[in-house]
PDB file of C-alpha atoms in Angstrom:
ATOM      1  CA  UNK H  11       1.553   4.866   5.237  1.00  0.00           C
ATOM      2  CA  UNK H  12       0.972   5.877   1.739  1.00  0.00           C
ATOM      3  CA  UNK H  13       1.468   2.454   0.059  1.00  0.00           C
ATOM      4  CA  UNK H  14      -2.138   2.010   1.067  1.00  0.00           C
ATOM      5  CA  UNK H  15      -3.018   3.831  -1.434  1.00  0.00           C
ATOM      6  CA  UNK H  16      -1.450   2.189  -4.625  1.00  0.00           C
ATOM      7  CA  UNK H  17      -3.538  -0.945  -3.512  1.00  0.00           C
ATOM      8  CA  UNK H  18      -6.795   0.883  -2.751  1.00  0.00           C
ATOM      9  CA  UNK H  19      -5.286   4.432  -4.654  1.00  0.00           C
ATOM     10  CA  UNK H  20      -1.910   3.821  -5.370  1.00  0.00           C
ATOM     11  CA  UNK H  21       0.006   6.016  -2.860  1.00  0.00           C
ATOM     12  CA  UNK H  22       2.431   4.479  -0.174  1.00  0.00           C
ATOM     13  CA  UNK H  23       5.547   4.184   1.723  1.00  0.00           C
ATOM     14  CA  UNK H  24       4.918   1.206   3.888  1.00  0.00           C
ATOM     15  CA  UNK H  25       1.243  -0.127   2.982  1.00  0.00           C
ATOM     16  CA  UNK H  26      -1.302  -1.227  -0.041  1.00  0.00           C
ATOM     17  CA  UNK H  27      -4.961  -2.216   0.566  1.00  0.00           C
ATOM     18  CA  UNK H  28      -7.694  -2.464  -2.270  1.00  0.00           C
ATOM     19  CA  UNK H  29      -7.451  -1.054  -5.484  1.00  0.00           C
ATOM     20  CA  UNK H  30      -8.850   1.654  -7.031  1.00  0.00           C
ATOM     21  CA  UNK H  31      -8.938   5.368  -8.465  1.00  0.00           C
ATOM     22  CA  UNK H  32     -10.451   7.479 -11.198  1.00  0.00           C
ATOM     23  CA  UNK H  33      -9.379   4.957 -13.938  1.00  0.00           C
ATOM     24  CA  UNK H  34      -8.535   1.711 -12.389  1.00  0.00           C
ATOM     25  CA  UNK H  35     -12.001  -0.022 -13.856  1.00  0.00           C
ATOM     26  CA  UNK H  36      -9.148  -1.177 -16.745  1.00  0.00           C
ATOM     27  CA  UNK H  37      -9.335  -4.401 -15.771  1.00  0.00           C
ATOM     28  CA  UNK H  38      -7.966  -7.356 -17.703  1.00  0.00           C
ATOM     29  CA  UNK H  39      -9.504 -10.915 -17.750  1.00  0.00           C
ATOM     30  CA  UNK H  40      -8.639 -12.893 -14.474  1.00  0.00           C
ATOM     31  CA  UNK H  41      -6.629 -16.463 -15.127  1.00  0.00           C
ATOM     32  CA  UNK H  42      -9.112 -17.912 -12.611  1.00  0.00           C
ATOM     33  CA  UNK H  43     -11.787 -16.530 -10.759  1.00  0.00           C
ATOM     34  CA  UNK H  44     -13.064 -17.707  -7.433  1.00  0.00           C
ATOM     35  CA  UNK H  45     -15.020 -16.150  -4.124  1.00  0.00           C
ATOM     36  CA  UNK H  46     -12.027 -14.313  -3.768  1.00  0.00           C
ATOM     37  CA  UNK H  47     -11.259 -13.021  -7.167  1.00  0.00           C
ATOM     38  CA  UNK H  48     -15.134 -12.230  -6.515  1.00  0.00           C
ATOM     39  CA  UNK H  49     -14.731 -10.072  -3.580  1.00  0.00           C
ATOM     40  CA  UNK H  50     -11.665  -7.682  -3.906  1.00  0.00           C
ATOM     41  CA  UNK H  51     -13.339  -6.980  -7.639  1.00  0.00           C
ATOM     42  CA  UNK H  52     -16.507  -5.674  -5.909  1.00  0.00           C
ATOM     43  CA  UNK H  53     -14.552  -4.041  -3.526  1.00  0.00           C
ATOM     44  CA  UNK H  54     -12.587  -2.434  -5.888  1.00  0.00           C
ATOM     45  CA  UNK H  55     -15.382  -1.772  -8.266  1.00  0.00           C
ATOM     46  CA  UNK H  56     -17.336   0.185  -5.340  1.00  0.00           C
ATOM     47  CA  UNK H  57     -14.346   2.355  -4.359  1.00  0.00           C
ATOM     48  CA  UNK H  58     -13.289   3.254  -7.980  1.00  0.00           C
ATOM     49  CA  UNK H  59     -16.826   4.317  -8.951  1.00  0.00           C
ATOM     50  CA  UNK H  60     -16.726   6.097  -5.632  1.00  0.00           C
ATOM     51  CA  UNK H  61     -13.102   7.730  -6.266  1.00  0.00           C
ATOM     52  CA  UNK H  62     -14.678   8.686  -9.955  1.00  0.00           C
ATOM     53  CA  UNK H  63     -17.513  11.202  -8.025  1.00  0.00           C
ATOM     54  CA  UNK H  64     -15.054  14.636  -8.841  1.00  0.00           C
ATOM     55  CA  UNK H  65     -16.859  17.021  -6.433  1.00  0.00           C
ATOM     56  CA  UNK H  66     -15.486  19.959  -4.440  1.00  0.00           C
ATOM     57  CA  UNK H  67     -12.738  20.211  -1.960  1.00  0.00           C
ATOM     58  CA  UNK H  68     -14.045  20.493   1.473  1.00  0.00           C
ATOM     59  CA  UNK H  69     -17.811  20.943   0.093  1.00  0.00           C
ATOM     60  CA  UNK H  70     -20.862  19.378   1.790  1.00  0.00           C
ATOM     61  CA  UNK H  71     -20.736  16.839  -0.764  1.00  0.00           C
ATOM     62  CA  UNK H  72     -17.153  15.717  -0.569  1.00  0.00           C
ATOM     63  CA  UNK H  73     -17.610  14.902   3.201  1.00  0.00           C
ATOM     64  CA  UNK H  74     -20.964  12.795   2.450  1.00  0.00           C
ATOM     65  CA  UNK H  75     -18.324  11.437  -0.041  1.00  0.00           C
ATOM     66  CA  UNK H  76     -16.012  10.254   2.213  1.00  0.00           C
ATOM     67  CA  UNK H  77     -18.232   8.683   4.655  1.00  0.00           C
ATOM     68  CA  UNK H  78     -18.735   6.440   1.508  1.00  0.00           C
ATOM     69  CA  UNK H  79     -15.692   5.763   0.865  1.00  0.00           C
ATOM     70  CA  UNK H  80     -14.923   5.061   4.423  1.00  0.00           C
ATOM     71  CA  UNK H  81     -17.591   2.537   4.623  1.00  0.00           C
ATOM     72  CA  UNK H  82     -16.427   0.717   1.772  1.00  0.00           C
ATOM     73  CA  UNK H  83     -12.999   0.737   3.118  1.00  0.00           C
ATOM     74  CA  UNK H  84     -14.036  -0.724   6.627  1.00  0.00           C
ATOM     75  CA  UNK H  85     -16.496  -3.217   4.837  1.00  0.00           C
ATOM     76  CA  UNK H  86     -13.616  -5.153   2.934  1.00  0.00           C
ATOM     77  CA  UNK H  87     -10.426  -4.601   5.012  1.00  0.00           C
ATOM     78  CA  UNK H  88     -10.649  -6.553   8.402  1.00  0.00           C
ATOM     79  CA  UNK H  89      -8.087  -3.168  10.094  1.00  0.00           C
ATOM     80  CA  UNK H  90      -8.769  -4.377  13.590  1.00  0.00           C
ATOM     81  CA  UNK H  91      -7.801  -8.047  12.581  1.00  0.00           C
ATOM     82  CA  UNK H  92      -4.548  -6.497  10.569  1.00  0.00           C
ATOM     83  CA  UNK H  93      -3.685  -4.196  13.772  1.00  0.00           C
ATOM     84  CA  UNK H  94      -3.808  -7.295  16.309  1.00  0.00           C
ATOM     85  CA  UNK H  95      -1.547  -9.231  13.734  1.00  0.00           C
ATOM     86  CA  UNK H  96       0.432  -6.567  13.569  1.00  0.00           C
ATOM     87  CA  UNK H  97       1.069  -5.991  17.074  1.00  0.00           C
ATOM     88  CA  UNK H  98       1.746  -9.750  17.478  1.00  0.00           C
ATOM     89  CA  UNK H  99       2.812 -10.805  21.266  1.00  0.00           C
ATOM     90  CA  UNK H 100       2.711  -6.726  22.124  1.00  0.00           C
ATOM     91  CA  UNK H 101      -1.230  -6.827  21.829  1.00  0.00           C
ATOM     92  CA  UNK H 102      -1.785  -9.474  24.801  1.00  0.00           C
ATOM     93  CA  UNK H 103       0.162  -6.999  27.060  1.00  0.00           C
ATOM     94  CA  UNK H 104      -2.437  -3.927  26.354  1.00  0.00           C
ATOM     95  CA  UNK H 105      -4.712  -3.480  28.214  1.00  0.00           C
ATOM     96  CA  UNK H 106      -8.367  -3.470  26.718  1.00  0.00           C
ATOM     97  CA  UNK H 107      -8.516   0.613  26.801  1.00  0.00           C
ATOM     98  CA  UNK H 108      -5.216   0.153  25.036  1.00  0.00           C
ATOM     99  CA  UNK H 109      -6.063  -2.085  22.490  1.00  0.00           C
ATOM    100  CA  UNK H 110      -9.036   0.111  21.452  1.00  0.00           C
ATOM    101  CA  UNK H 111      -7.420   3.232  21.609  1.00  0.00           C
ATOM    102  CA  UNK H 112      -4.901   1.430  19.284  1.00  0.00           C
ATOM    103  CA  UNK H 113      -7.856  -0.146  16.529  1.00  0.00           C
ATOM    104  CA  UNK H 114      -9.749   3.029  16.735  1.00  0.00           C
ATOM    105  CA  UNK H 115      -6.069   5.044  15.776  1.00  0.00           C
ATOM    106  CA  UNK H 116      -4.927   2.739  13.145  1.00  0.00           C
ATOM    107  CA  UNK H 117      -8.534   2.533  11.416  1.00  0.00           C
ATOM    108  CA  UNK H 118      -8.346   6.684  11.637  1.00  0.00           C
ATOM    109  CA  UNK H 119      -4.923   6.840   9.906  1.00  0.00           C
ATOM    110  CA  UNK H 120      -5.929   3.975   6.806  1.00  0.00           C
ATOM    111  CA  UNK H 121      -9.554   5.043   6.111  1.00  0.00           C
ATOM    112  CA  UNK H 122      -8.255   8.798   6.167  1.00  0.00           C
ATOM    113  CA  UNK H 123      -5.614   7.869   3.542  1.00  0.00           C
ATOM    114  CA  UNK H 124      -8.084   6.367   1.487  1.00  0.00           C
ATOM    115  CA  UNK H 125     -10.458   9.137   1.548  1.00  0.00           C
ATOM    116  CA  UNK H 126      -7.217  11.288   0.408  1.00  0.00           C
ATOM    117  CA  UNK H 127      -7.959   9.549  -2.816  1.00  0.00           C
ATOM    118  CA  UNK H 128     -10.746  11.404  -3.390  1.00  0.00           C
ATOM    119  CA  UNK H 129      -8.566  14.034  -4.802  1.00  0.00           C
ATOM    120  CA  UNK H 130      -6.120  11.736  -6.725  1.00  0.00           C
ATOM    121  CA  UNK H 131      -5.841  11.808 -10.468  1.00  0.00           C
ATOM    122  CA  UNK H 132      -4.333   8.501 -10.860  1.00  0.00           C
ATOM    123  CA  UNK H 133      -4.667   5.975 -14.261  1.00  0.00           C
ATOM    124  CA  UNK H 134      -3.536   1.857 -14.220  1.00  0.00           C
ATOM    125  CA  UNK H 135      -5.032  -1.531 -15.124  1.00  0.00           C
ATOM    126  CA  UNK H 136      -5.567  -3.826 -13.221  1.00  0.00           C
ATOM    127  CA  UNK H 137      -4.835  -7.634 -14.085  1.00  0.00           C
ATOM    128  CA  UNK H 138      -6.300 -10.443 -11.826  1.00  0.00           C
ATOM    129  CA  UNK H 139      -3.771 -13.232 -12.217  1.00  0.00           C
ATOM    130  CA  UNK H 140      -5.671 -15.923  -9.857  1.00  0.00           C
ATOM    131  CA  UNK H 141      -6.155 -17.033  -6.374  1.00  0.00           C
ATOM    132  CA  UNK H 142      -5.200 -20.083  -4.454  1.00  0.00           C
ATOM    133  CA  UNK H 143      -5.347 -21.077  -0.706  1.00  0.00           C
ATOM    134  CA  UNK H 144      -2.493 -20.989   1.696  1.00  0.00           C
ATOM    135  CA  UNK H 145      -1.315 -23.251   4.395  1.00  0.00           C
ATOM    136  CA  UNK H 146      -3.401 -21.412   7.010  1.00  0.00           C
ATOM    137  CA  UNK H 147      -6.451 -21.523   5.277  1.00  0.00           C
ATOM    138  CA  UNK H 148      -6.588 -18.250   3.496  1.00  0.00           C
ATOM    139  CA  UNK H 149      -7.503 -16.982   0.463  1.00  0.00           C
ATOM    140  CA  UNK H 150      -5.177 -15.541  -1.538  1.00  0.00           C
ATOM    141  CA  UNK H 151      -5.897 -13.120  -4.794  1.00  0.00           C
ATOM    142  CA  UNK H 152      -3.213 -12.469  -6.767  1.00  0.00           C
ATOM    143  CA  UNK H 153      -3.118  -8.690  -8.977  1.00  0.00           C
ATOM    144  CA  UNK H 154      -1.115  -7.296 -11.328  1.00  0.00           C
ATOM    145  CA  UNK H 155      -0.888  -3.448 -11.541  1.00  0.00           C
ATOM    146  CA  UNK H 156       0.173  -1.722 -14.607  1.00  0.00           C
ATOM    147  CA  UNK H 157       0.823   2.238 -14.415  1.00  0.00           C
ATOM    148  CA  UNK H 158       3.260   4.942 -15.183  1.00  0.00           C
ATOM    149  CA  UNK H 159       6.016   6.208 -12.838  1.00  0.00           C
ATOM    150  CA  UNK H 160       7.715   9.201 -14.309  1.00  0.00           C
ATOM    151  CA  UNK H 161       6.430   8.861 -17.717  1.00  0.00           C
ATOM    152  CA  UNK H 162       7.965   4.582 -17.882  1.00  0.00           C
ATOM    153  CA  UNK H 163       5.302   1.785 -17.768  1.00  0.00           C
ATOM    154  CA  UNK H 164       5.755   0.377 -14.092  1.00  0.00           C
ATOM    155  CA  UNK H 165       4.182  -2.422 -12.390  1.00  0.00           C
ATOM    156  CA  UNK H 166       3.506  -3.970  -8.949  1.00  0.00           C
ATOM    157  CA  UNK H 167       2.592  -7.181  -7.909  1.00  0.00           C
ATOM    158  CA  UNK H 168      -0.615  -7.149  -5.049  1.00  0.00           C
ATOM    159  CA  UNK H 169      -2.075 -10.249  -2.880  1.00  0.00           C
ATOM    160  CA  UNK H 170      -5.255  -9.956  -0.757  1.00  0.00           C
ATOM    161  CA  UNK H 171      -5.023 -12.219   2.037  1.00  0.00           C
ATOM    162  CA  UNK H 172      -8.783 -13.003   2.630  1.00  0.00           C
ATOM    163  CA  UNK H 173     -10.421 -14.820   5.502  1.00  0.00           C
ATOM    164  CA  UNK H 174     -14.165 -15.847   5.496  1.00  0.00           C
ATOM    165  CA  UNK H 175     -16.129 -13.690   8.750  1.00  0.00           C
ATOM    166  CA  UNK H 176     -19.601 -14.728   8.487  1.00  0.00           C
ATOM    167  CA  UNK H 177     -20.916 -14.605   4.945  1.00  0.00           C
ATOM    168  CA  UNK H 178     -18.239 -12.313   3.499  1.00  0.00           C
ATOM    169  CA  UNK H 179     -14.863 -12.404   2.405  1.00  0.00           C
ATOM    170  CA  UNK H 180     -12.909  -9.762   4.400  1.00  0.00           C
ATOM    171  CA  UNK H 181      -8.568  -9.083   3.596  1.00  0.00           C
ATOM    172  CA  UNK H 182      -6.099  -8.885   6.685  1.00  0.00           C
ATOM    173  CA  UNK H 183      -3.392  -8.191   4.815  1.00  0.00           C
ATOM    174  CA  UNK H 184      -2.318  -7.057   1.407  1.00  0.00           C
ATOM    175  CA  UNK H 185       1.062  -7.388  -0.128  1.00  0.00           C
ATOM    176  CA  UNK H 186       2.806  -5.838  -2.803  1.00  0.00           C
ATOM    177  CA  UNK H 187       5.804  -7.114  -3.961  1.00  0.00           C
ATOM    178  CA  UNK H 188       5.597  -9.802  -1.808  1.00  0.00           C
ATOM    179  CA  UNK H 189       5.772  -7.440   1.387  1.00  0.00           C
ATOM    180  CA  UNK H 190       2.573  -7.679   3.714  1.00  0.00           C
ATOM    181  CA  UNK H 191       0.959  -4.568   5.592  1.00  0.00           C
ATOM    182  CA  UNK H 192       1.024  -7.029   8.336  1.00  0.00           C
ATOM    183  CA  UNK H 193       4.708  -7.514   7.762  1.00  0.00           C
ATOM    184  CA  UNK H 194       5.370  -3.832   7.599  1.00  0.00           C
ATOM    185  CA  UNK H 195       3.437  -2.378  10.607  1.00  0.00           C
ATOM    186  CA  UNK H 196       4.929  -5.338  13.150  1.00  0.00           C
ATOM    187  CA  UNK H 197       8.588  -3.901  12.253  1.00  0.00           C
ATOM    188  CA  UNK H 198       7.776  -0.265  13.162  1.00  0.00           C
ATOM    189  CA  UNK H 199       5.641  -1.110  15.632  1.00  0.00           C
ATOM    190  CA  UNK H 200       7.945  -3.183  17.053  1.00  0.00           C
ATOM    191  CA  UNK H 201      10.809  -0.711  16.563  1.00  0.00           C
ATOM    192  CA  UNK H 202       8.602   1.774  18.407  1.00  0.00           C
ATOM    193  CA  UNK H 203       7.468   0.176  21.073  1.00  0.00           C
ATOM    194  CA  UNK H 204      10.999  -0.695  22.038  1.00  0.00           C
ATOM    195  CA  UNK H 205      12.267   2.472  22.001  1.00  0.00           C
ATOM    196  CA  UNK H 206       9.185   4.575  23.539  1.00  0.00           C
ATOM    197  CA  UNK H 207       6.662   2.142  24.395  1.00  0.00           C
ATOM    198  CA  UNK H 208       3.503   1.759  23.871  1.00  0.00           C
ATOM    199  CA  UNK H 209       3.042   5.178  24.790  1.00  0.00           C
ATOM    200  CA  UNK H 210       5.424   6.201  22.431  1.00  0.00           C
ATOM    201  CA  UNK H 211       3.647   4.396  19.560  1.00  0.00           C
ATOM    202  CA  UNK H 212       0.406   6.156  20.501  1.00  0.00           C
ATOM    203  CA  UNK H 213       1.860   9.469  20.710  1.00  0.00           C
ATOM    204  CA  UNK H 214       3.172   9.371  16.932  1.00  0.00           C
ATOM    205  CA  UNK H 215       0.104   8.426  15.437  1.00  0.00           C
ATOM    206  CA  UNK H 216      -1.678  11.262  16.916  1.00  0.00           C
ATOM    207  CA  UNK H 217       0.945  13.256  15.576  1.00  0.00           C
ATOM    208  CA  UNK H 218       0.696  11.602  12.299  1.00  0.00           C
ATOM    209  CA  UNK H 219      -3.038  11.684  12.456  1.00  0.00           C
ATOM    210  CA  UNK H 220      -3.121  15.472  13.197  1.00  0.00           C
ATOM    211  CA  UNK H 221      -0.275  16.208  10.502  1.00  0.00           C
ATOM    212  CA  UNK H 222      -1.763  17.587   7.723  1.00  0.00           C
ATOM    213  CA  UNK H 223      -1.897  15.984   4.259  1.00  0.00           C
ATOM    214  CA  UNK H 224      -0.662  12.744   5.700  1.00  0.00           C
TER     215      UNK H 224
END
């Protein structure tokens, strides 16, 4: 789950989302912009200057904090849309207490992983390369982050898959290195769910969700 932070924080094992920390407003010019372009800038715009508020651990104003950044997370990644993707021909067998305990899990264990990056100290640019549209109709952004990993420049490639939900442009999925969230969470789901069950699948992201620092 920590991949979901070098999209949104840059962080992860098996996810990215948006894109932002203390010093990701290094942006370089965008080869084309469009609605889409438009939207995961803003996005990642709000969260960095968000991500930039330094205030103290587990003070009054860090938690008013987080409900910020929480908001912001929820307001441009579609995580109920992305769970029932994710969970492909498994979600039609839940029932509908199932399928909300599930959402209301999954949206737990992201948004709390963002909010983690309240306390990262991370620097990269960020380098919107252009978007197009894909067979199904999506929008899709393309990103180019440049950091640091051990001291050597490093970089990562990021798409936001966006779909249009009233009068807003909202991402389902986000890849990095061509490898979707989507992608990711339907093979350990999947894995999970045959081994355990759904029950099984539940009981590890409480576990996961209770673990601390995770």
């Amino acid at each position: 789950m920590k991949r979901l932070l070098l999209a949104l924080v840059i962080t992860t094992s098996s996810a990215p989302l948006a894109l932002a920390g203390p010093e990701a407003s290094k942006v370089a010019p965008a080869a084309k912009a469009g609605p889409g372009t438009t939207a995961v800038k803003q996005a990642n715009e709000t969260l960095t200057n968000l991500l930039k508020q330094k205030v103290a651990a587990g003070s009054p104003e860090e938690k008013a904090l987080a409900v910020k950044v929480t908001t912001s997370v929820r307001g441009f990644l579609d995580i109920d849309q992305l769970g029932k993707r994710a969970m492909a021909d498994n979600w039609d067998k839940l029932t509908k207490p199932q399928q909300t305990e599930f959402s209301t899990l999954l949206r737990s264990l992201i948004e709390d992983n963002y909010v983690r990056g309240l306390r990262a100290n991370l620097s990269y640019q960020v380098e919107y390369v252009g978007e197009t549209t894909d067979k199904a109709g999506n929008i899709v952004v393309a990103t180019n982050v440049k950091t640091q990993r051990k001291g050597r420049p490093f970089s990562v490639a990021i798409e936001y898959v966006l779909v249009k939900e009233g009068d807003k442009l909202r991402a389902w999925d986000i890849k990095t290195d061509g490898v979707g969230l989507v992608e990711n969470y339907r093979a350990m789901f999947n894995k999970i769910i045959a081994k355990d069950g759904f029950d099984g699948l539940i009981a590890k992201m409480k576990k996961k969700q209770a673990a601390p620092g995770t």
